[in-house]
Short mmCIF file of C-alpha atoms in Angstrom, two decimals:
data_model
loop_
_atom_site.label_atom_id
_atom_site.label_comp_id
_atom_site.label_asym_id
_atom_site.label_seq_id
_atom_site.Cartn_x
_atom_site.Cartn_y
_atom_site.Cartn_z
CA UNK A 862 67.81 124.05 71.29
CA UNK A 863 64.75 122.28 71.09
CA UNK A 864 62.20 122.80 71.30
CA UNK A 865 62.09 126.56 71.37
CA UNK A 866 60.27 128.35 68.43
CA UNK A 867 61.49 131.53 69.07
CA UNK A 868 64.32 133.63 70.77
CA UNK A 869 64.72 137.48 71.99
CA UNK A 870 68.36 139.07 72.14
CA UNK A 871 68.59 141.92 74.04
CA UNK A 872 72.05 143.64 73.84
CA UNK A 873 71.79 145.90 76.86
CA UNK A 874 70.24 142.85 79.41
CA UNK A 875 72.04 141.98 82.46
CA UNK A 876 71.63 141.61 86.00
CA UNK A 877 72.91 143.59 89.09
CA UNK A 878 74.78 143.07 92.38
CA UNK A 879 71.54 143.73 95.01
CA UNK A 880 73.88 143.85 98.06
CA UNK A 881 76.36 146.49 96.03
CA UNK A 882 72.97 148.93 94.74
CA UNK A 883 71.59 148.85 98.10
CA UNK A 884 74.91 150.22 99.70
CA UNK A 885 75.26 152.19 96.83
CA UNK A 886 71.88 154.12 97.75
CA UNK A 887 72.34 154.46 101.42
CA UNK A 888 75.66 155.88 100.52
CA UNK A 889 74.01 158.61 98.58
CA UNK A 890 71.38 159.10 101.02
CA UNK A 891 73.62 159.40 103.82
CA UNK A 892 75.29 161.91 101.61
CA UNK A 893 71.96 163.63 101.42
CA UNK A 894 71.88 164.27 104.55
CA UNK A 895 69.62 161.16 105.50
CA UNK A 896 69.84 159.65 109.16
CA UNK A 897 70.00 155.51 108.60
CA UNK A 898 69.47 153.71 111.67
CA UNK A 899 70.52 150.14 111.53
CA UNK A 900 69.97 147.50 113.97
CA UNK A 901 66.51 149.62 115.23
CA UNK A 902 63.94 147.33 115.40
CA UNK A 903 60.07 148.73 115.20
CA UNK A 904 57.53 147.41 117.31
CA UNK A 905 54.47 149.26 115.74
CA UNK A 906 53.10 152.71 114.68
CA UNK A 907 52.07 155.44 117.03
CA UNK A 908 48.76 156.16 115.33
CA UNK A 909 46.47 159.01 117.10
CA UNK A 910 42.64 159.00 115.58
CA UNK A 911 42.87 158.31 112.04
CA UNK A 912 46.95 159.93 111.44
CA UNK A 913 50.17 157.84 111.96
CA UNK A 914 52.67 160.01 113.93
CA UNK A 915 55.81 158.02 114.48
CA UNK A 916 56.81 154.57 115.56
CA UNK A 917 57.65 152.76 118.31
CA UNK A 918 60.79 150.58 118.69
CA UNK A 919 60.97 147.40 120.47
CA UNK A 920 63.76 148.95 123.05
CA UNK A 921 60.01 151.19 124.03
CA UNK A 922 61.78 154.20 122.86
CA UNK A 923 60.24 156.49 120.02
CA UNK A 924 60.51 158.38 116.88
CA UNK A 925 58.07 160.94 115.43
CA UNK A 926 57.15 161.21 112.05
CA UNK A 927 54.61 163.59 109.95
CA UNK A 928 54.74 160.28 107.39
CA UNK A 929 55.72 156.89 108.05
CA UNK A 930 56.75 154.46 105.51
CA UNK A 931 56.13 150.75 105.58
CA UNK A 932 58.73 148.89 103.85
CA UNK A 933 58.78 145.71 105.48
CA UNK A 934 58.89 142.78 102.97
CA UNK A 935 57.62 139.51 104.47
CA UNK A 936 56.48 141.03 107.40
CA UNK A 937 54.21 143.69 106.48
CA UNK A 938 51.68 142.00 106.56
CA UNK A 939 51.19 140.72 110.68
CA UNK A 940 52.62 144.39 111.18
CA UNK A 941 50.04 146.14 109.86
CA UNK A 942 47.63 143.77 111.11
CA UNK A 943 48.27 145.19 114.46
CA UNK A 944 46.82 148.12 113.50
CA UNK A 945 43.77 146.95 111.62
CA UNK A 946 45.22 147.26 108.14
CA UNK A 947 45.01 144.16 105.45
CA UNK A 948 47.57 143.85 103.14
CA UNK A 949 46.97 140.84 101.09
CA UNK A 950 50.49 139.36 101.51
CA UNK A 951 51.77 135.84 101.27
CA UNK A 952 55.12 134.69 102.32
CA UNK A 953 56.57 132.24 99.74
CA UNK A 954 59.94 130.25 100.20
CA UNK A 955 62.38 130.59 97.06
CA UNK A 956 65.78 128.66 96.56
CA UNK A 957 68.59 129.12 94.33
CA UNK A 958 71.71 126.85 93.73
CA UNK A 959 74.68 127.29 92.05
CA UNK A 960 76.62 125.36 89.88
CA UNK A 961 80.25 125.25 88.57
CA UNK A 962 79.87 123.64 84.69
CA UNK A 963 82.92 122.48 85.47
CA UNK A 964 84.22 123.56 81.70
CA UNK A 965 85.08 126.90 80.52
CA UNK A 966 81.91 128.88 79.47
CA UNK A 967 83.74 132.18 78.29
CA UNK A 968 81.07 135.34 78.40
CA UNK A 969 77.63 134.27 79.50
CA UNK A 970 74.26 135.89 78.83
CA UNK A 971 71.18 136.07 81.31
CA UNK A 972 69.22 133.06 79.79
CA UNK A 973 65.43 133.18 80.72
CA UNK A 974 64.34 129.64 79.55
CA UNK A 975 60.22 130.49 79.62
CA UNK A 976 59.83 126.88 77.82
CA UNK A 977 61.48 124.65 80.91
CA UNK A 978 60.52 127.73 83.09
CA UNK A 979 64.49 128.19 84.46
CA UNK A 980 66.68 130.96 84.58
CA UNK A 981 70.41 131.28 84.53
CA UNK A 982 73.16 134.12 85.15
CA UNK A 983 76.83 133.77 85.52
CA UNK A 984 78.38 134.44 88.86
CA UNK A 985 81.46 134.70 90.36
CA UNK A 986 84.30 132.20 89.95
CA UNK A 987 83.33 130.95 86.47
CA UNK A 988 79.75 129.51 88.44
CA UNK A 989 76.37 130.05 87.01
CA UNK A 990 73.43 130.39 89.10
CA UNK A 991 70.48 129.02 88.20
CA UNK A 992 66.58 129.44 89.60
CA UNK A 993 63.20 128.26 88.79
CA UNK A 994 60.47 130.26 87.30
CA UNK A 995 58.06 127.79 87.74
CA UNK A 996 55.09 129.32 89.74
CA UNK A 997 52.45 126.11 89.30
CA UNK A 998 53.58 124.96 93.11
CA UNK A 999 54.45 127.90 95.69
CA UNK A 1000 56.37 127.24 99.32
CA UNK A 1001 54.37 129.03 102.09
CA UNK A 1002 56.84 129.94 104.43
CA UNK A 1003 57.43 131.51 108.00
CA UNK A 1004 60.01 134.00 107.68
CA UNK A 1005 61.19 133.58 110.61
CA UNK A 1006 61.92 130.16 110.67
CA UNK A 1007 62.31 128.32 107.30
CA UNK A 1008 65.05 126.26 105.77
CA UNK A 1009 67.96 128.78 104.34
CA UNK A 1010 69.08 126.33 101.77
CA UNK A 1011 67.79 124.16 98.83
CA UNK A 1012 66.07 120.94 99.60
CA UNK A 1013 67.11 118.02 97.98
CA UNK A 1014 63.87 117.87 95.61
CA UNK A 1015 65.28 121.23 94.44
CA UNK A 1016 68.52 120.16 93.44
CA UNK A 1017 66.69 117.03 91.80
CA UNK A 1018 64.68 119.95 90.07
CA UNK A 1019 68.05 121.87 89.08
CA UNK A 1020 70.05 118.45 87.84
CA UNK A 1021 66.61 117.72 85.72
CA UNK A 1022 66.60 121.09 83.94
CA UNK A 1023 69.68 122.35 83.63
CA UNK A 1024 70.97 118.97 82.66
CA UNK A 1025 67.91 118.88 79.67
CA UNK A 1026 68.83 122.52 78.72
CA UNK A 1027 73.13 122.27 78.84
CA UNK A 1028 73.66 118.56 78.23
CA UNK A 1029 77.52 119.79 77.87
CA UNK A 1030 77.72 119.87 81.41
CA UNK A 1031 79.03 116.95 81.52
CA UNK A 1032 81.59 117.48 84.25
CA UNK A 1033 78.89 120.24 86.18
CA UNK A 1034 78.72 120.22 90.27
CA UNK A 1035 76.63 121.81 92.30
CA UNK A 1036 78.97 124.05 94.89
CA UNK A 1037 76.17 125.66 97.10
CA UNK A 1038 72.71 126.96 97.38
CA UNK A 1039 70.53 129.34 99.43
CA UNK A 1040 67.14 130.83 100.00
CA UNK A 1041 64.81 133.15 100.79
CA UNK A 1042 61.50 134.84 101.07
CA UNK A 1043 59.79 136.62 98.41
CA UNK A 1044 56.14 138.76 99.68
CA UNK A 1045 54.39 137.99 97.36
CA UNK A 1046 50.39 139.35 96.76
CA UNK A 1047 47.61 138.01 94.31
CA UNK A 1048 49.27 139.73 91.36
CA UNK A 1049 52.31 139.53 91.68
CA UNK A 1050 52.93 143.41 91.82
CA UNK A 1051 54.04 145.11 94.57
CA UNK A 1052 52.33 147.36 97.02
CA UNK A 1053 53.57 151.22 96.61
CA UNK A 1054 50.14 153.28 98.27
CA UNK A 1055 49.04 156.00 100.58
CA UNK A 1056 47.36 153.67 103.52
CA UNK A 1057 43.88 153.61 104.83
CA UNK A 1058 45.69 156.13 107.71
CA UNK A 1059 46.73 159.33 107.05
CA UNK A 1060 50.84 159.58 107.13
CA UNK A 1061 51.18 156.23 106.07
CA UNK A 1062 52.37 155.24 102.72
CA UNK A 1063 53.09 151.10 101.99
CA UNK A 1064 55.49 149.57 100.22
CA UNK A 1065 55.56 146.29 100.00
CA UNK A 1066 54.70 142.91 98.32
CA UNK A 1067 57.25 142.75 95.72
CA UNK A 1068 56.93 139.18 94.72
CA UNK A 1069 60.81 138.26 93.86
CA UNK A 1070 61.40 141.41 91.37
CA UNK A 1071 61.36 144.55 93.46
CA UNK A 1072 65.15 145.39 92.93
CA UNK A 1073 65.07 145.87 88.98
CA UNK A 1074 62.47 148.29 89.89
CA UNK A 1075 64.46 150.10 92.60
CA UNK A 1076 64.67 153.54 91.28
CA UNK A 1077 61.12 153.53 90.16
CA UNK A 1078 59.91 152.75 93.62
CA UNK A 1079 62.14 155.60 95.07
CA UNK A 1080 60.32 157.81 93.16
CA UNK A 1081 57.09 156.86 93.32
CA UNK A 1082 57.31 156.21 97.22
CA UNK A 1083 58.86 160.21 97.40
CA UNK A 1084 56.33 161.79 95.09
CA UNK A 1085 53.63 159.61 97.75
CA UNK A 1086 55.28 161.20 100.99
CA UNK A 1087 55.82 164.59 99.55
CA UNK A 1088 52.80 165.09 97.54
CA UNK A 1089 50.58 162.48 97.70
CA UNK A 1090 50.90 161.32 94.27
CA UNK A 1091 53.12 160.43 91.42
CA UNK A 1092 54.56 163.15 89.69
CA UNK A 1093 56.25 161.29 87.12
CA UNK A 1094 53.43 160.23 84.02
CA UNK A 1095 55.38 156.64 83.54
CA UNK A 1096 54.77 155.37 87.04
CA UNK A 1097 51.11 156.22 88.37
CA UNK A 1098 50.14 155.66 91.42
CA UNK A 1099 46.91 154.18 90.66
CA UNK A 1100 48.50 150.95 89.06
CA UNK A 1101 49.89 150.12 92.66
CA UNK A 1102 47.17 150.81 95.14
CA UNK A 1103 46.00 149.07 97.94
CA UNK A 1104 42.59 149.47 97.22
CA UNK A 1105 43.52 147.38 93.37
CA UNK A 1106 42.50 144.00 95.59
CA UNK A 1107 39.33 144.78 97.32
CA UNK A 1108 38.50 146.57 93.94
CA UNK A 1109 39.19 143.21 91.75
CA UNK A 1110 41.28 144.99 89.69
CA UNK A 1111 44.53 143.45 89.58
CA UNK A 1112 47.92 144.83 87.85
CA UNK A 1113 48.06 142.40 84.65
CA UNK A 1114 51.32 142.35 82.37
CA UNK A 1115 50.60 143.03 78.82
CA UNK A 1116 52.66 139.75 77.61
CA UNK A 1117 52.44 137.36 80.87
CA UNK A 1118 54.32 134.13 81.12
CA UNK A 1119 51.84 131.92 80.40
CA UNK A 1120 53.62 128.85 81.05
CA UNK A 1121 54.49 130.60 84.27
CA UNK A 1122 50.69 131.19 85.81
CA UNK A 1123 50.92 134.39 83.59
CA UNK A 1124 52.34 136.13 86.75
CA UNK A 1125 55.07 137.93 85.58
#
């Protein structure tokens, strides 16, 4: 165990299927009586003066809307661009591999290693999957065209520290890898904001951890189209404005990773 100092438990920590939440919330949307078109490209906004009124799909076709939200990950930023609106947003590459230990690991924790700056989950299959919190060296990527796996000095980096942290892995083999593209801005929080035109609320830049904060966002981005603020004391609206950049006032974390850049 060396050479950590301390160690946090916590009982109720785990992790969540993405894929599974997501159709779990379109499921109760649709339920709600919400319309989800899939497939449906958007080309732009329809903007008239200073107010947003709809969008405008690729097919030329278009869809009217007293509020428009932008919710457009890696490419929010060269969309709103378009329409004269900077959103300080940079695409970063991310990889993940996993890893069979190739021995029987029984019940596994989430292990956030914020010494060797790696983190670990199981997965299906007895496999763990492991990632790199590391934030010293960042990927700039194209997201439409980047490499959708690890690179071999990634799994050098994965052999290296999971090897050093579980030197009982003996018998361990990598099975497979991926990756993808985080939007990441100068704080590492996201976006969530009424826009610089009227009907348009942003939400965006989520730098790698926007799904633990899923039902938050919903929220927040509903009190914003509804009301034009948060309603809910724990989650105000002012911590996630656009204006937060221009303004120098960035979103810091009360106990950052310093190892880490102190970004999260």
């Amino acid at each position: 165990l060396e050479p950590f100092a301390a160690f946090g438990w916590e009982e109720r920590g785990g992790y969540g299927d993405a894929y599974q939440t997501a159709q779990a919330f379109a499921a109760s949307a649709r339920a709600g009586g919400i319309r989800i078109r899939q497939s449906t490209p958007v080309a732009g906004l329809i903007v008239d003066g200073d107010d947003v009124t709809g969008v405008r799909l690729v097919d030329g076709s278009t869809i009217s809307a007293e509020t428009v939200v932008v919710a457009t990950g890696a490419w929010t930023r060269p969309f709103l661009a378009a329409h004269g609106i900077d959103v300080p947003i940079e695409v970063h590459r991310e990889q993940i591999v996993m890893i069979h230990p190739g021995m029987e690991l029984g019940k596994v924790p989430v292990f956030s290693d914020l010494v060797s700056l790696q983190y670990v989950r199981p997965d299906v299959r007895g496999e763990i999957l492991f990632g790199n919190s590391d934030l010293a060296e960042l990927e700039i990527a194209d997201p439409d065209n980047y490499l959708n796996r690890a690179d071999e000095a990634f799994l050098d980096l994965t052999v290296d520290k999971v090897g050093t942290r579980f030197p009982q892995f003996t018998d361990a083999a990598i099975t497979s890898s991926y990756a993808g593209c985080y939007d990441v801005t100068p704080d590492w929080n996201p976006i969530i904001s009424t826009g610089p035109l009227e009907g348009l609320v942003i939400a965006a830049g989520f730098s790698g951890h926007g799904f633990k904060i899923s039902p938050a966002v919903g929220r927040l981005v509903a009190d914003l189209v509804v009301d034009g603020h948060s309603n809910d004391p724990r989650i105000p609206e002012s911590d996630f404005r656009l204006s937060r950049f221009a303004e120098g006032d960035l979103l810091k974390t009360r106990f950052p990773y310093v190892g880490a850049g102190e970004m999260r």
